[in-house]
PDB file of C-alpha atoms in Angstrom:
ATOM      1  CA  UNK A  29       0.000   0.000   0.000  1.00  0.00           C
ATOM      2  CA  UNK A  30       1.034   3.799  -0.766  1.00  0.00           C
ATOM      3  CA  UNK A  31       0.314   6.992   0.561  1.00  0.00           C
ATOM      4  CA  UNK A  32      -1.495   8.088   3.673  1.00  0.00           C
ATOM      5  CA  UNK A  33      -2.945   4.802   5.614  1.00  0.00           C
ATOM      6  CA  UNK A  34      -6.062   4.097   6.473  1.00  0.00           C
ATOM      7  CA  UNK A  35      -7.638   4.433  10.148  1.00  0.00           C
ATOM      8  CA  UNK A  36     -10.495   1.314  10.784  1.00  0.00           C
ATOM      9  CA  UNK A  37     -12.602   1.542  13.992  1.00  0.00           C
ATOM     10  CA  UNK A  38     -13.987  -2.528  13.754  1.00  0.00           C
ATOM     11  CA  UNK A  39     -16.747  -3.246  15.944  1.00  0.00           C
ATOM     12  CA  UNK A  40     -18.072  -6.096  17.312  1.00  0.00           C
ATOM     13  CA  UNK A  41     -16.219  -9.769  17.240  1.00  0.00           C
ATOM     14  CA  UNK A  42     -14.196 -10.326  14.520  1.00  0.00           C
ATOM     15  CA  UNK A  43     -14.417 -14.047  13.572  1.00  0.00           C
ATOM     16  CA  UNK A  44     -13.197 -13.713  10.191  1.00  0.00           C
ATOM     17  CA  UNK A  45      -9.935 -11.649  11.232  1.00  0.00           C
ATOM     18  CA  UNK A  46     -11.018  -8.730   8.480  1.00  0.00           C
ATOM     19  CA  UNK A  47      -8.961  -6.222  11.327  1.00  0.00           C
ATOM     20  CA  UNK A  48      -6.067  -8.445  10.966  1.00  0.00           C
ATOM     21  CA  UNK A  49      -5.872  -8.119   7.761  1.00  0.00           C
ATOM     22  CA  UNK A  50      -6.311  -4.835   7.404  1.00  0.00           C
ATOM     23  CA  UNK A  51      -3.524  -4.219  10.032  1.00  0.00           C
ATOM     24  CA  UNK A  52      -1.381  -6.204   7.800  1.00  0.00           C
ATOM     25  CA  UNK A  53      -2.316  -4.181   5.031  1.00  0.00           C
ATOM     26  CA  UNK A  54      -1.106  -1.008   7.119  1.00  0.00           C
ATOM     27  CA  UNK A  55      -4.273   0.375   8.247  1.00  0.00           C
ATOM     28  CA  UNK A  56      -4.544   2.096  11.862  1.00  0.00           C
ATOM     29  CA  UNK A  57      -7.272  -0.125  13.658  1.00  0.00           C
ATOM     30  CA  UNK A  58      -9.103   0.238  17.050  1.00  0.00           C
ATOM     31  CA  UNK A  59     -11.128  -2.075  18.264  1.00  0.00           C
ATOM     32  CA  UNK A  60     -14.681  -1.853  20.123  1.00  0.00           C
ATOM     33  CA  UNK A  61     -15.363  -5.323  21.781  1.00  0.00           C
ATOM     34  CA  UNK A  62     -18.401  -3.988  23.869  1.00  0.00           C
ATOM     35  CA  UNK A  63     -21.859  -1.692  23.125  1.00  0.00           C
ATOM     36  CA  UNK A  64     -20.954   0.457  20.467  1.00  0.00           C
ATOM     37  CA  UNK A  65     -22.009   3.282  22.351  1.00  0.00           C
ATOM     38  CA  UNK A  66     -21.226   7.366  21.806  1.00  0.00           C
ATOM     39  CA  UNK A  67     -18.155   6.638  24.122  1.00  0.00           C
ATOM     40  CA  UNK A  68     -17.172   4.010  22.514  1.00  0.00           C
ATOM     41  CA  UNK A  69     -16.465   4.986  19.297  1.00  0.00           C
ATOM     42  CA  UNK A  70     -14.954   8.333  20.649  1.00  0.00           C
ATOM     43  CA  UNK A  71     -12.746   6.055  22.784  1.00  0.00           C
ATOM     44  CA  UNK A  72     -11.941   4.180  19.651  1.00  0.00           C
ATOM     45  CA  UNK A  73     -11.160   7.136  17.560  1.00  0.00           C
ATOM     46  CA  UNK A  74     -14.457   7.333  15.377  1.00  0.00           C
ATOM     47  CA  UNK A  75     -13.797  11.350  14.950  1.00  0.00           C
ATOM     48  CA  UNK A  76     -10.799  10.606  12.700  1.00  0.00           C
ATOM     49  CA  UNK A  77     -11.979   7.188  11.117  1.00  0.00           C
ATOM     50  CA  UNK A  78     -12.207   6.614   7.478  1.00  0.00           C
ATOM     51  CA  UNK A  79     -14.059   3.165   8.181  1.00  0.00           C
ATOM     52  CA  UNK A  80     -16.316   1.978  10.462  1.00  0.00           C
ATOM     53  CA  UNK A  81     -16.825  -1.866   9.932  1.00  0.00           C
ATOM     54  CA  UNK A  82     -19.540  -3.578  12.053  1.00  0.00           C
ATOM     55  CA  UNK A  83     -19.453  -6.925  12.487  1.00  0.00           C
ATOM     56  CA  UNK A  84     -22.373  -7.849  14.790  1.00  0.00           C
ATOM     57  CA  UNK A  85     -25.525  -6.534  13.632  1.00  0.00           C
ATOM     58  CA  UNK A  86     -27.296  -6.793  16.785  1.00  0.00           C
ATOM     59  CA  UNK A  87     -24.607  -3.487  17.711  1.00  0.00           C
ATOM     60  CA  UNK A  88     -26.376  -1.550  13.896  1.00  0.00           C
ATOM     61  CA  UNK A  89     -27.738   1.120  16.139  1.00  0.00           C
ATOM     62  CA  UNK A  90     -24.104   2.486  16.815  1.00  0.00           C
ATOM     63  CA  UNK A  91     -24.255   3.402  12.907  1.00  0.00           C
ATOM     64  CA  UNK A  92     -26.313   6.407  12.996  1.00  0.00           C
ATOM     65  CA  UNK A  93     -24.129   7.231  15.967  1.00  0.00           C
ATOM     66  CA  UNK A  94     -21.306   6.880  14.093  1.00  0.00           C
ATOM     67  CA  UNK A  95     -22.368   9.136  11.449  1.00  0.00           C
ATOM     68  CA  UNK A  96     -23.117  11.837  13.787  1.00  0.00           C
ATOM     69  CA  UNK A  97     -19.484  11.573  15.279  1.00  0.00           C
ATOM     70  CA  UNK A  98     -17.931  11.526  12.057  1.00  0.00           C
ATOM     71  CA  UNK A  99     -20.566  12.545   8.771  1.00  0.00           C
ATOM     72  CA  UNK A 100     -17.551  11.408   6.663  1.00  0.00           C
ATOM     73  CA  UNK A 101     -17.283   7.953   7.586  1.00  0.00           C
ATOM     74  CA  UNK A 102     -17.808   5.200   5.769  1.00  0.00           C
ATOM     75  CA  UNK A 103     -19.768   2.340   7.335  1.00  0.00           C
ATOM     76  CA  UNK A 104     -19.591  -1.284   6.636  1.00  0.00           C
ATOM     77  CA  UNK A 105     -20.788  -4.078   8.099  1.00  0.00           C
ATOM     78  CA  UNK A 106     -19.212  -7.616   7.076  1.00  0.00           C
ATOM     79  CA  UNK A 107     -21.793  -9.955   9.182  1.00  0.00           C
ATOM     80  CA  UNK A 108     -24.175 -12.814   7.902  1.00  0.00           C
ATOM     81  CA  UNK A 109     -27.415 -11.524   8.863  1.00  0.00           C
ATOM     82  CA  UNK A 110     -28.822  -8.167   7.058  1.00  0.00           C
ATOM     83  CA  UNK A 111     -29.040  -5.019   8.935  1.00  0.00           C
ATOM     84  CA  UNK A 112     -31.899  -3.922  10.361  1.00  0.00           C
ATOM     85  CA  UNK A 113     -34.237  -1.940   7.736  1.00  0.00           C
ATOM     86  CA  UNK A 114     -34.294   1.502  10.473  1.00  0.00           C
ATOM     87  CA  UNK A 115     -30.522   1.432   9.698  1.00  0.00           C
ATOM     88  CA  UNK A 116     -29.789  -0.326   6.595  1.00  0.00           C
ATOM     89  CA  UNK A 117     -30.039   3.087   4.471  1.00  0.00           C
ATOM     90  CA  UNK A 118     -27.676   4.834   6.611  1.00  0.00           C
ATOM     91  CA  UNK A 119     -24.634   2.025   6.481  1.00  0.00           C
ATOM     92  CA  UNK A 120     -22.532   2.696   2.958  1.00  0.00           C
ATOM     93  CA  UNK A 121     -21.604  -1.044   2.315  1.00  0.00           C
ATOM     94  CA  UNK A 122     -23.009  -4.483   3.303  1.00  0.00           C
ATOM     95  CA  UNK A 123     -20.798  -7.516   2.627  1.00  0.00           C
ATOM     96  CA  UNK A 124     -21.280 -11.435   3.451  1.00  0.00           C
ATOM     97  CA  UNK A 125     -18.209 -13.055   4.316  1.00  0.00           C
ATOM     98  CA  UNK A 126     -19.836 -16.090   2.841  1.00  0.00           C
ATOM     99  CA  UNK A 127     -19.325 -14.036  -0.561  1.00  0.00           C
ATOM    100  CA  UNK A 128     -15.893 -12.367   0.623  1.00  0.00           C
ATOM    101  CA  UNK A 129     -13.237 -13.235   2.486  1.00  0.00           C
ATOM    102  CA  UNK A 130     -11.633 -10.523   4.768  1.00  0.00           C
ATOM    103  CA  UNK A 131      -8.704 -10.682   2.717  1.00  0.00           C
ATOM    104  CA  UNK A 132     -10.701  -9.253   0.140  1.00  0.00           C
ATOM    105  CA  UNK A 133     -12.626  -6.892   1.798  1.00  0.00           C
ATOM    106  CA  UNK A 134      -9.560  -5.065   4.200  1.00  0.00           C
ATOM    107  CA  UNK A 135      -7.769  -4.784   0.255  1.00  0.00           C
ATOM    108  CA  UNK A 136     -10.649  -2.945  -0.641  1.00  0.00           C
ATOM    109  CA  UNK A 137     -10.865  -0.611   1.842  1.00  0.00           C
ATOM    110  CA  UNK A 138      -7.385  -0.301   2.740  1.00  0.00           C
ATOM    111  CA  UNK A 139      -6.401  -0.484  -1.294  1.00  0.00           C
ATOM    112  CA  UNK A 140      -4.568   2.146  -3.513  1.00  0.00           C
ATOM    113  CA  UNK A 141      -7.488   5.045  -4.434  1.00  0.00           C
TER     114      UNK A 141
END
């Protein structure tokens, strides 16, 4: 990777390692393991974030948060179940792992613009 890197707040377990492999990739990621609560993601550096990815949609109602926090973050969750519809137009990106692997998904996001 080149340039400036990217900073990743991942929320919620991370089964499928998509924050390691972002890390590997040279992104800057925090991690929220609890509620993804207004202190949370300020602990975790939301304010300065270029990515938000959610892993546990059960924690979707920290998205709108998120956005409030940071109006220029991009939100993705990489679960198996679908958001819920009350937040599903405010997250940017949903992804399966089933269809992609992490590896995939942290190039994406932590790719070459």
């Amino acid at each position: 990777m080149t340039g400036d890197s990217v900073t990743v707040v991942v929320a919620g377990p991370d089964e499928h390692g998509v924050g390691e492999e972002l890390t590997a990739l040279g992104a800057t990621v925090s991690r929220i393991e609890d509620v993804v609560s207004a202190a949370a993601l300020t602990d975790a550096g939301i304010a300065d974030a270029d990515y938000l990815v959610l892993t546990d949609v059960e924690e979707a109602t920290g998205i709108p948060v998120a956005k409030e926090l940071n109006p220029d973050v991009t939100v993705v969750t990489y679960a198996e179940r679908s958001l819920p519809e009350f937040v599903a137009a405010v997250a940017d990106l949903a992804v399966d792992p089933a269809l992609l692997t992490a590896a995939v998904v942290a190039e994406e996001l932590a790719g070459d613009d």
